[in-house]
Every structure is written in structure tokens, then in C-alpha cells.
mmCIF file of C-alpha atoms in Angstrom:
data_model
loop_
_atom_site.group_PDB
_atom_site.id
_atom_site.type_symbol
_atom_site.label_atom_id
_atom_site.label_comp_id
_atom_site.label_asym_id
_atom_site.label_seq_id
_atom_site.Cartn_x
_atom_site.Cartn_y
_atom_site.Cartn_z
ATOM 1 C CA MET A 1311 -15.278 -1.373 -46.894
ATOM 2 C CA LYS A 1312 -18.460 -0.476 -44.957
ATOM 3 C CA ARG A 1313 -18.266 -0.847 -41.187
ATOM 4 C CA THR A 1314 -20.780 -3.248 -39.660
ATOM 5 C CA THR A 1315 -23.289 -1.457 -37.425
ATOM 6 C CA ILE A 1316 -25.843 -2.537 -34.827
ATOM 7 C CA VAL A 1317 -28.491 -1.951 -37.484
ATOM 8 C CA ASP A 1318 -26.888 -4.737 -39.554
ATOM 9 C CA VAL A 1319 -26.734 -7.007 -36.504
ATOM 10 C CA GLY A 1320 -30.371 -6.284 -35.668
ATOM 11 C CA ARG A 1321 -31.504 -6.963 -39.244
ATOM 12 C CA LEU A 1322 -29.780 -10.387 -39.216
ATOM 13 C CA ALA A 1323 -31.093 -11.236 -35.724
ATOM 14 C CA GLY A 1324 -34.609 -9.990 -36.492
ATOM 15 C CA VAL A 1325 -34.646 -7.389 -33.705
ATOM 16 C CA SER A 1326 -34.320 -3.622 -33.379
ATOM 17 C CA ALA A 1327 -31.016 -1.779 -33.092
ATOM 18 C CA LYS A 1328 -32.056 -0.713 -29.577
ATOM 19 C CA THR A 1329 -32.428 -4.361 -28.565
ATOM 20 C CA VAL A 1330 -28.983 -5.132 -29.979
ATOM 21 C CA SER A 1331 -27.557 -2.279 -27.905
ATOM 22 C CA ARG A 1332 -29.246 -3.588 -24.753
ATOM 23 C CA VAL A 1333 -27.873 -7.097 -25.311
ATOM 24 C CA LEU A 1334 -24.328 -5.983 -26.037
ATOM 25 C CA ASN A 1335 -24.326 -3.633 -23.049
ATOM 26 C CA GLY A 1336 -25.487 -6.410 -20.729
ATOM 27 C CA GLU A 1337 -28.737 -4.714 -19.766
ATOM 28 C CA PRO A 1338 -31.453 -6.792 -18.030
ATOM 29 C CA HIS A 1339 -34.906 -7.911 -19.189
ATOM 30 C CA VAL A 1340 -33.857 -9.406 -22.528
ATOM 31 C CA SER A 1341 -34.866 -13.023 -23.138
ATOM 32 C CA ALA A 1342 -32.198 -15.703 -23.444
ATOM 33 C CA ASP A 1343 -33.396 -16.526 -26.982
ATOM 34 C CA VAL A 1344 -32.982 -12.920 -28.141
ATOM 35 C CA GLN A 1345 -29.572 -12.642 -26.491
ATOM 36 C CA GLN A 1346 -28.418 -15.789 -28.265
ATOM 37 C CA ARG A 1347 -29.671 -14.566 -31.658
ATOM 38 C CA VAL A 1348 -28.039 -11.149 -31.259
ATOM 39 C CA ARG A 1349 -24.680 -12.559 -30.188
ATOM 40 C CA ALA A 1350 -24.734 -15.120 -32.979
ATOM 41 C CA ALA A 1351 -25.491 -12.371 -35.517
ATOM 42 C CA ALA A 1352 -22.693 -10.205 -34.098
ATOM 43 C CA ASP A 1353 -20.248 -13.104 -34.424
ATOM 44 C CA THR A 1354 -21.371 -13.864 -37.959
ATOM 45 C CA LEU A 1355 -20.894 -10.246 -39.039
ATOM 46 C CA ASP A 1356 -17.678 -9.860 -36.969
ATOM 47 C CA TYR A 1357 -19.235 -6.851 -35.283
ATOM 48 C CA HIS A 1358 -17.162 -4.890 -32.713
ATOM 49 C CA PRO A 1359 -18.784 -2.101 -30.669
ATOM 50 C CA ASN A 1360 -17.591 1.449 -31.214
ATOM 51 C CA VAL A 1361 -16.223 2.380 -27.798
ATOM 52 C CA PHE A 1362 -16.460 6.108 -28.554
ATOM 53 C CA ALA A 1363 -20.132 5.825 -29.444
ATOM 54 C CA GLN A 1364 -20.739 3.858 -26.248
ATOM 55 C CA ALA A 1365 -18.949 6.563 -24.310
ATOM 56 C CA LEU A 1366 -21.226 9.273 -25.719
ATOM 57 C CA VAL A 1367 -24.341 7.313 -24.773
ATOM 58 C CA ARG A 1368 -23.143 6.576 -21.242
ATOM 59 C CA ARG A 1369 -21.475 9.970 -20.747
ATOM 60 C CA LYS A 1370 -18.289 8.141 -19.897
ATOM 61 C CA SER A 1371 -15.013 8.068 -21.780
ATOM 62 C CA ASN A 1372 -14.312 4.392 -21.013
ATOM 63 C CA MET A 1373 -10.688 5.408 -20.468
ATOM 64 C CA ILE A 1374 -8.552 4.718 -17.415
ATOM 65 C CA GLY A 1375 -5.299 6.584 -16.904
ATOM 66 C CA LEU A 1376 -1.971 5.425 -15.500
ATOM 67 C CA VAL A 1377 0.111 8.193 -13.933
ATOM 68 C CA TYR A 1378 3.756 7.507 -13.171
ATOM 69 C CA GLU A 1379 7.057 9.314 -12.790
ATOM 70 C CA ASN A 1380 9.562 6.503 -12.179
ATOM 71 C CA PRO A 1381 12.012 6.548 -15.106
ATOM 72 C CA SER A 1382 12.938 2.855 -14.806
ATOM 73 C CA PRO A 1383 11.818 1.200 -18.088
ATOM 74 C CA SER A 1384 11.399 -2.192 -16.398
ATOM 75 C CA TYR A 1385 9.180 -0.707 -13.670
ATOM 76 C CA VAL A 1386 7.007 1.147 -16.169
ATOM 77 C CA VAL A 1387 6.570 -1.962 -18.336
ATOM 78 C CA GLU A 1388 5.407 -3.975 -15.315
ATOM 79 C CA LEU A 1389 2.905 -1.237 -14.425
ATOM 80 C CA GLN A 1390 1.470 -1.157 -17.941
ATOM 81 C CA ARG A 1391 1.356 -4.949 -18.204
ATOM 82 C CA GLY A 1392 -0.610 -5.147 -14.976
ATOM 83 C CA VAL A 1393 -3.188 -2.539 -15.979
ATOM 84 C CA LEU A 1394 -3.636 -4.053 -19.452
ATOM 85 C CA GLU A 1395 -3.982 -7.543 -17.976
ATOM 86 C CA ARG A 1396 -6.999 -6.433 -15.927
ATOM 87 C CA LEU A 1397 -8.480 -4.487 -18.847
ATOM 88 C CA THR A 1398 -8.463 -7.571 -21.100
ATOM 89 C CA ALA A 1399 -12.028 -8.144 -22.342
ATOM 90 C CA GLU A 1400 -13.174 -4.929 -20.652
ATOM 91 C CA ARG A 1401 -14.623 -1.940 -22.496
ATOM 92 C CA TYR A 1402 -12.131 0.367 -20.842
ATOM 93 C CA ARG A 1403 -8.971 1.561 -22.601
ATOM 94 C CA LEU A 1404 -5.643 2.597 -21.084
ATOM 95 C CA VAL A 1405 -4.203 6.113 -21.351
ATOM 96 C CA VAL A 1406 -0.584 6.350 -20.179
ATOM 97 C CA ILE A 1407 0.369 9.682 -18.609
ATOM 98 C CA PRO A 1408 4.059 10.030 -17.697
ATOM 99 C CA ILE A 1409 4.930 12.991 -15.468
ATOM 100 C CA ARG A 1410 8.480 14.321 -15.573
ATOM 101 C CA SER A 1411 8.356 15.552 -11.962
ATOM 102 C CA VAL A 1412 5.294 15.067 -9.766
ATOM 103 C CA GLN A 1413 6.758 17.364 -7.118
ATOM 104 C CA GLU A 1414 7.167 20.244 -9.591
ATOM 105 C CA ASN A 1415 3.953 19.679 -11.567
ATOM 106 C CA ALA A 1416 1.495 18.403 -8.952
ATOM 107 C CA SER A 1417 -0.896 21.332 -9.417
ATOM 108 C CA GLU A 1418 -1.214 20.529 -13.141
ATOM 109 C CA VAL A 1419 -1.685 16.755 -12.952
ATOM 110 C CA VAL A 1420 -5.414 16.628 -12.226
ATOM 111 C CA GLY A 1421 -6.128 19.311 -14.835
ATOM 112 C CA LEU A 1422 -4.364 17.099 -17.349
ATOM 113 C CA LEU A 1423 -6.492 14.126 -16.294
ATOM 114 C CA ARG A 1424 -9.687 16.165 -16.581
ATOM 115 C CA SER A 1425 -8.781 17.394 -20.061
ATOM 116 C CA ALA A 1426 -8.243 13.757 -21.081
ATOM 117 C CA ALA A 1427 -11.814 13.040 -19.870
ATOM 118 C CA LEU A 1428 -10.696 9.986 -17.898
ATOM 119 C CA ASP A 1429 -13.195 7.969 -15.888
ATOM 120 C CA GLY A 1430 -10.565 6.811 -13.402
ATOM 121 C CA VAL A 1431 -6.852 6.675 -12.792
ATOM 122 C CA VAL A 1432 -4.204 4.387 -11.320
ATOM 123 C CA LEU A 1433 -1.586 6.370 -9.410
ATOM 124 C CA ALA A 1434 1.958 5.015 -9.148
ATOM 125 C CA PRO A 1435 4.565 6.520 -6.782
ATOM 126 C CA PRO A 1436 5.194 9.315 -6.053
ATOM 127 C CA ALA A 1437 1.821 10.582 -7.366
ATOM 128 C CA SER A 1438 0.105 7.994 -5.164
ATOM 129 C CA ASP A 1439 1.461 9.836 -2.113
ATOM 130 C CA HIS A 1440 0.855 13.441 -3.142
ATOM 131 C CA PRO A 1441 -1.853 15.109 -0.979
ATOM 132 C CA LEU A 1442 -2.725 17.814 -3.508
ATOM 133 C CA ILE A 1443 -3.316 15.285 -6.306
ATOM 134 C CA LEU A 1444 -5.510 13.132 -4.041
ATOM 135 C CA LYS A 1445 -7.492 16.181 -2.901
ATOM 136 C CA GLN A 1446 -8.079 17.476 -6.423
ATOM 137 C CA LEU A 1447 -9.059 14.030 -7.745
ATOM 138 C CA HIS A 1448 -11.690 13.813 -5.013
ATOM 139 C CA GLU A 1449 -13.012 17.276 -5.852
ATOM 140 C CA ALA A 1450 -13.099 16.428 -9.586
ATOM 141 C CA ARG A 1451 -14.906 13.141 -8.819
ATOM 142 C CA ILE A 1452 -12.340 11.095 -10.692
ATOM 143 C CA TYR A 1453 -12.036 7.638 -9.190
ATOM 144 C CA CYS A 1454 -8.524 6.502 -8.344
ATOM 145 C CA ALA A 1455 -6.536 3.663 -6.825
ATOM 146 C CA ARG A 1456 -3.002 3.855 -5.482
ATOM 147 C CA ILE A 1457 0.120 1.737 -5.869
ATOM 148 C CA ALA A 1458 2.640 1.554 -3.000
ATOM 149 C CA PRO A 1459 1.596 4.657 -1.030
ATOM 150 C CA THR A 1460 3.340 5.322 2.275
ATOM 151 C CA ARG A 1461 1.126 8.124 3.598
ATOM 152 C CA MET A 1462 -2.610 8.806 4.104
ATOM 153 C CA ILE A 1463 -3.333 5.144 3.398
ATOM 154 C CA ASP A 1464 -7.099 5.515 3.835
ATOM 155 C CA ALA A 1465 -7.417 8.479 1.458
ATOM 156 C CA ALA A 1466 -8.237 6.142 -1.480
ATOM 157 C CA PRO A 1467 -8.124 2.398 -2.294
ATOM 158 C CA SER A 1468 -4.486 1.379 -1.881
ATOM 159 C CA ASN A 1469 -2.089 -1.442 -2.709
ATOM 160 C CA LEU A 1470 0.683 -1.632 -0.159
ATOM 161 C CA VAL A 1471 4.114 -3.183 0.058
ATOM 162 C CA ASP A 1472 6.304 -2.881 3.142
ATOM 163 C CA ASP A 1473 9.345 -1.091 1.714
ATOM 164 C CA VAL A 1474 10.907 -0.784 5.161
ATOM 165 C CA ALA A 1475 10.710 -4.525 5.873
ATOM 166 C CA ALA A 1476 11.891 -5.433 2.365
ATOM 167 C CA ALA A 1477 14.918 -3.139 2.546
ATOM 168 C CA ARG A 1478 15.705 -4.360 6.052
ATOM 169 C CA GLU A 1479 15.604 -7.983 4.874
ATOM 170 C CA ILE A 1480 17.943 -7.576 1.908
ATOM 171 C CA ALA A 1481 20.392 -5.462 3.923
ATOM 172 C CA ALA A 1482 20.350 -8.057 6.713
ATOM 173 C CA TYR A 1483 21.069 -10.778 4.156
ATOM 174 C CA VAL A 1484 24.140 -8.952 2.811
ATOM 175 C CA ILE A 1485 25.317 -8.262 6.363
ATOM 176 C CA GLY A 1486 24.791 -11.942 7.149
ATOM 177 C CA LEU A 1487 27.222 -12.856 4.369
ATOM 178 C CA GLY A 1488 29.905 -11.126 6.417
ATOM 179 C CA HIS A 1489 29.989 -7.666 4.849
ATOM 180 C CA ARG A 1490 30.743 -4.876 7.275
ATOM 181 C CA ASP A 1491 31.717 -2.061 4.917
ATOM 182 C CA MET A 1492 28.828 -1.281 2.573
ATOM 183 C CA ALA A 1493 27.815 1.657 0.427
ATOM 184 C CA ILE A 1494 24.263 2.662 -0.483
ATOM 185 C CA ILE A 1495 22.968 4.188 -3.718
ATOM 186 C CA ARG A 1496 19.807 6.011 -2.772
ATOM 187 C CA GLY A 1497 16.887 6.617 -5.134
ATOM 188 C CA ASP A 1498 15.182 9.908 -5.930
ATOM 189 C CA ALA A 1499 14.807 11.754 -2.619
ATOM 190 C CA THR A 1500 11.393 13.122 -3.685
ATOM 191 C CA HIS A 1501 9.976 9.573 -3.689
ATOM 192 C CA PRO A 1502 8.698 8.452 -0.260
ATOM 193 C CA SER A 1503 9.769 4.891 -1.130
ATOM 194 C CA SER A 1504 13.395 6.054 -1.084
ATOM 195 C CA GLU A 1505 12.976 7.288 2.476
ATOM 196 C CA ALA A 1506 11.256 4.039 3.509
ATOM 197 C CA ARG A 1507 13.998 1.853 2.022
ATOM 198 C CA MET A 1508 16.634 3.992 3.700
ATOM 199 C CA LEU A 1509 14.897 3.393 7.013
ATOM 200 C CA GLY A 1510 14.929 -0.363 6.383
ATOM 201 C CA TYR A 1511 18.675 -0.336 5.675
ATOM 202 C CA THR A 1512 19.251 1.715 8.819
ATOM 203 C CA GLN A 1513 17.316 -0.765 10.953
ATOM 204 C CA ALA A 1514 19.324 -3.700 9.566
ATOM 205 C CA PHE A 1515 22.603 -1.920 10.321
ATOM 206 C CA HIS A 1516 21.438 -1.059 13.833
ATOM 207 C CA GLN A 1517 20.303 -4.610 14.562
ATOM 208 C CA ALA A 1518 23.722 -5.892 13.463
ATOM 209 C CA GLY A 1519 25.542 -3.338 15.616
ATOM 210 C CA LEU A 1520 27.003 -1.589 12.572
ATOM 211 C CA GLU A 1521 27.423 2.117 11.934
ATOM 212 C CA LEU A 1522 25.744 3.521 8.838
ATOM 213 C CA LYS A 1523 28.263 6.037 7.558
ATOM 214 C CA PHE A 1524 26.710 8.987 5.750
ATOM 215 C CA ASP A 1525 29.754 9.348 3.498
ATOM 216 C CA ARG A 1526 28.885 5.876 2.175
ATOM 217 C CA ILE A 1527 25.489 7.063 0.871
ATOM 218 C CA GLU A 1528 25.419 8.313 -2.739
ATOM 219 C CA PRO A 1529 22.363 9.987 -4.307
ATOM 220 C CA GLY A 1530 20.689 8.485 -7.360
ATOM 221 C CA LEU A 1531 17.518 8.921 -9.428
ATOM 222 C CA PHE A 1532 16.333 5.316 -9.905
ATOM 223 C CA THR A 1533 18.067 5.285 -13.319
ATOM 224 C CA PHE A 1534 20.917 3.209 -14.740
ATOM 225 C CA ASP A 1535 22.994 6.318 -15.456
ATOM 226 C CA SER A 1536 22.627 7.654 -11.923
ATOM 227 C CA GLY A 1537 23.638 4.276 -10.501
ATOM 228 C CA LEU A 1538 26.666 4.164 -12.785
ATOM 229 C CA ALA A 1539 27.771 7.658 -11.727
ATOM 230 C CA ALA A 1540 27.214 6.972 -8.039
ATOM 231 C CA ALA A 1541 29.139 3.695 -8.147
ATOM 232 C CA ARG A 1542 32.053 5.310 -10.001
ATOM 233 C CA HIS A 1543 32.309 7.807 -7.160
ATOM 234 C CA ILE A 1544 32.120 5.035 -4.554
ATOM 235 C CA LEU A 1545 34.674 2.778 -6.209
ATOM 236 C CA ALA A 1546 37.180 5.547 -6.911
ATOM 237 C CA ARG A 1547 37.820 5.921 -3.185
ATOM 238 C CA PRO A 1548 40.855 4.211 -1.654
ATOM 239 C CA ASP A 1549 38.664 2.696 1.098
ATOM 240 C CA ARG A 1550 36.440 0.842 -1.342
ATOM 241 C CA PRO A 1551 33.451 -1.008 0.213
ATOM 242 C CA THR A 1552 32.914 -4.751 -0.196
ATOM 243 C CA ALA A 1553 29.215 -4.412 -1.088
ATOM 244 C CA ILE A 1554 26.760 -1.938 -2.603
ATOM 245 C CA LEU A 1555 23.050 -1.767 -1.778
ATOM 246 C CA ALA A 1556 21.098 0.016 -4.532
ATOM 247 C CA GLN A 1557 17.505 1.103 -4.003
ATOM 248 C CA ASN A 1558 16.367 -0.302 -7.342
ATOM 249 C CA ASP A 1559 17.617 -2.758 -9.950
ATOM 250 C CA ASP A 1560 18.466 -0.205 -12.648
ATOM 251 C CA MET A 1561 20.883 1.579 -10.334
ATOM 252 C CA ALA A 1562 22.297 -1.767 -9.173
ATOM 253 C CA VAL A 1563 23.058 -2.777 -12.763
ATOM 254 C CA GLY A 1564 24.721 0.627 -13.228
ATOM 255 C CA ALA A 1565 26.887 -0.198 -10.212
ATOM 256 C CA MET A 1566 27.815 -3.552 -11.762
ATOM 257 C CA MET A 1567 28.917 -1.752 -14.934
ATOM 258 C CA ALA A 1568 31.069 0.620 -12.886
ATOM 259 C CA ALA A 1569 32.652 -2.329 -11.086
ATOM 260 C CA ARG A 1570 33.686 -3.833 -14.419
ATOM 261 C CA GLU A 1571 35.201 -0.490 -15.453
ATOM 262 C CA PHE A 1572 37.363 -0.687 -12.320
ATOM 263 C CA GLY A 1573 38.398 -4.246 -13.158
ATOM 264 C CA LEU A 1574 36.451 -5.753 -10.272
ATOM 265 C CA SER A 1575 34.818 -9.176 -10.307
ATOM 266 C CA ILE A 1576 31.251 -9.573 -9.073
ATOM 267 C CA PRO A 1577 30.711 -11.006 -6.511
ATOM 268 C CA ASP A 1578 34.319 -11.955 -5.665
ATOM 269 C CA ASP A 1579 35.557 -8.359 -5.307
ATOM 270 C CA LEU A 1580 32.231 -6.596 -4.844
ATOM 271 C CA SER A 1581 28.720 -7.757 -3.974
ATOM 272 C CA VAL A 1582 25.796 -5.800 -5.429
ATOM 273 C CA ALA A 1583 22.121 -6.023 -4.396
ATOM 274 C CA GLY A 1584 19.122 -4.270 -5.936
ATOM 275 C CA PHE A 1585 15.406 -3.840 -5.297
ATOM 276 C CA ASP A 1586 12.248 -4.587 -7.371
ATOM 277 C CA ASP A 1587 13.047 -7.823 -9.303
ATOM 278 C CA SER A 1588 12.569 -6.016 -12.604
ATOM 279 C CA GLU A 1589 13.417 -7.789 -15.854
ATOM 280 C CA VAL A 1590 16.923 -6.338 -15.968
ATOM 281 C CA SER A 1591 17.770 -8.113 -12.696
ATOM 282 C CA ARG A 1592 17.122 -11.466 -14.357
ATOM 283 C CA ILE A 1593 18.934 -10.933 -17.663
ATOM 284 C CA THR A 1594 22.138 -9.280 -16.430
ATOM 285 C CA TRP A 1595 25.119 -11.468 -15.500
ATOM 286 C CA PRO A 1596 25.697 -12.331 -12.810
ATOM 287 C CA ARG A 1597 22.005 -12.263 -12.046
ATOM 288 C CA LEU A 1598 21.096 -9.703 -9.432
ATOM 289 C CA THR A 1599 20.219 -10.451 -5.820
ATOM 290 C CA THR A 1600 17.155 -8.330 -5.166
ATOM 291 C CA VAL A 1601 13.786 -8.029 -3.436
ATOM 292 C CA ARG A 1602 10.721 -8.763 -5.493
ATOM 293 C CA GLN A 1603 8.166 -5.998 -5.305
ATOM 294 C CA PRO A 1604 5.055 -7.357 -7.061
ATOM 295 C CA VAL A 1605 4.516 -4.342 -9.342
ATOM 296 C CA PHE A 1606 2.516 -6.337 -11.905
ATOM 297 C CA GLU A 1607 0.138 -7.742 -9.277
ATOM 298 C CA MET A 1608 -0.292 -4.344 -7.634
ATOM 299 C CA ALA A 1609 -1.166 -2.775 -10.998
ATOM 300 C CA VAL A 1610 -3.737 -5.501 -11.691
ATOM 301 C CA ALA A 1611 -5.323 -5.017 -8.266
ATOM 302 C CA ALA A 1612 -5.311 -1.212 -8.517
ATOM 303 C CA THR A 1613 -7.070 -1.376 -11.885
ATOM 304 C CA GLU A 1614 -9.705 -3.678 -10.397
ATOM 305 C CA MET A 1615 -10.234 -1.133 -7.609
ATOM 306 C CA VAL A 1616 -10.876 1.603 -10.189
ATOM 307 C CA ILE A 1617 -13.246 -0.580 -12.228
ATOM 308 C CA ALA A 1618 -15.174 -1.552 -9.088
ATOM 309 C CA GLN A 1619 -15.805 2.124 -8.337
ATOM 310 C CA LEU A 1620 -16.852 2.833 -11.927
ATOM 311 C CA GLU A 1621 -19.311 -0.057 -11.786
ATOM 312 C CA GLU A 1622 -20.639 1.091 -8.406
ATOM 313 C CA ARG A 1623 -19.236 -1.909 -6.560
ATOM 314 C CA GLU A 1624 -17.490 -1.542 -3.225
ATOM 315 C CA PRO A 1625 -13.737 -1.764 -3.900
ATOM 316 C CA VAL A 1626 -11.193 -3.356 -1.620
ATOM 317 C CA ARG A 1627 -9.879 -0.398 0.355
ATOM 318 C CA ARG A 1628 -6.502 -1.786 1.368
ATOM 319 C CA LEU A 1629 -4.530 -4.701 -0.052
ATOM 320 C CA VAL A 1630 -1.106 -5.678 1.315
ATOM 321 C CA HIS A 1631 1.199 -7.438 -1.152
ATOM 322 C CA PRO A 1632 4.125 -9.578 0.082
ATOM 323 C CA HIS A 1633 7.741 -9.019 -0.907
ATOM 324 C CA THR A 1634 10.235 -11.821 -1.565
ATOM 325 C CA LEU A 1635 14.007 -11.891 -1.094
ATOM 326 C CA LEU A 1636 15.627 -13.385 -4.200
ATOM 327 C CA VAL A 1637 19.188 -14.547 -3.662
ATOM 328 C CA ARG A 1638 21.171 -14.751 -6.907
ATOM 329 C CA GLU A 1639 24.770 -14.717 -8.080
ATOM 330 C CA SER A 1640 25.656 -11.019 -7.577
ATOM 331 C CA THR A 1641 26.269 -11.422 -3.843
ATOM 332 C CA ALA A 1642 28.741 -13.581 -1.897
ATOM 333 C CA PRO A 1643 30.823 -13.411 1.302
ATOM 334 C CA PRO A 1644 33.640 -10.851 1.119
ATOM 335 C CA ARG A 1645 37.189 -11.962 0.441
ATOM 336 C CA ALA A 1646 39.135 -12.848 3.573
#
């Protein structure tokens, strides 16, 4: 079946193919009557522009990348949903670029983006914080926008969330329930967000006059499996804590699984709190007390920042997104 071309549209509208191209690309100085005829002809013929042909003409790929490392499926889905939401009805297409380890492969990331001929890129943590990646993107003249950076905030358009305040708030809530003996499952230490959330927990403990014991901190990798392993280690001790604070929801759900393996009831025997408000926090039972980090909204806004630069509009340079404490059934006062 022959593909409809702008020549076909122009023949039906009674104009040249060049005029059809100008109308469909939104160029000025085309009369309203001609625009109406061209669009009506395109609708009649069910014509859809060839984005690759447009890219050749404009010397742009019309592709925007999304770079992420976080292995949490729920987090990645929210990122992609946000970017795709903003790209709806746009000529740009999304290219997803997962990086196994930004810390180990930072020098190769921008080369990968250049080989993909991307016009712009949305950087999720920890790539959004890496100075070498930001420097090389600037040198390569690839527009970018950042999600949840914690450093060099003015280096590129950024979407911020206060990880320290959010972690402090959820830790203070659990402390306020009466818990005094708590364990922490930390996220990937190479992610600046892990350090920021640790600082927030520490501040909450200090404000409550509690000691944060280092032997109560277990390393994790922001994955379910790492949370499960860390919680098994925590719960195997004779001096078992009454609550666990996990630095993301996937690890928190892993901790809930470990608690069930030990025959513990949540929240009667053990309270568990997460971070992010990812989908898994809402479908597990009991539902997870967590802090909502608006990943979807940040991805939408970051994509808009990239598009604004591509269209030579001044982007918002800094946008602060609020967090929200969500109290659910996985936390309760400790047993007497």
C-alpha cells in the first residue's frame, strides 16, 4: 500500500508540496485559507509526517533522551510516563538510555548520547549530579535538564526536591509514634540522594534526642532484593528494632517480605516506612507509609525545559517540587 506523501496532500489542496511543508511545520506567512485547505487534505488522506525526513531537513534528530541508573522499576516507569506525557502531540520522540553504573561509565555517557544524535536529554539521578557529564554535554552543545540534583544547581535547568526535609519528616513521624529503636536501609551510596536522605534521618534523630547507631544502618542498592537481604540481617539480631526506615519503596517492600519470613506482623511487631510513593507502595499490603517524591511531575517539567531550549525559548532554570508525607497502614506505635 503506497504511503501518502506531501505531494498527494498538495495535489488535493491545490498547492505545492513546499507550501504543504510550510503549513505542517507551522511556518509563518501562509494564508488562513491555504492552511485550512492543506490541513483538511491531510486529514482526508490520513497523512502523517515522516519524522526522519523532517529531521534531515532541519538537521535535527527530533529525539530526546532519558538517562537513568536507578534500578527501581516503579521509579523508571514514572520517569518514562512523565517524559512521554510532555511529548504527546510533539514531533520529538523518546530514546531511553539506561546506564548500569554512572560512576563507572561517566566518561562514556556523552559519547553514547552523541552517537544517538540526540537533540536533548533529561538526566535522572545520579547522572543529573555528575560534573563530567554536565561539562561534556555543554561542550557537545546537547541541551539538558536535570531531575533531583543536589549539587551545582545552576549548571543546567533543574527540578528540585528537598530530600533532606522529606527524610527528616518521615523519620520524625515514625519517632512520633513512639519508636526509639529503629534501623535504616540505605540506598546506593554512589547516589547523592542517599546521602541527603541519611542527613534528614540524622536531623530527625538529633531533634528527638535519640542516638543514631551506625550498627543499625544496613547498605542497600535501591532494589527489592537488597532491601530483603538487609532486613534479613537486621531481623536476625537478638536486639531486633521496632521500626525500619528504607530509603526507597522497593527496599521497604523487601523489608516487609523479610518480616513475614521471620513470622512478624506489620505493623504490630514491626513498622516499615519507605520513600518515593512508587506504585509498589500502593499495591502491597499493608500499604506502605512513605514520602511522595513527584517523579512524574519532575519528568514532565524537565522535558519541557529541554523542549524550550530546542525551540529557543528561555527555560525555567530552577523548579522546586513539594514532597508529601503519606501515612498508611505499615506503621503504628510499637507494642508496649
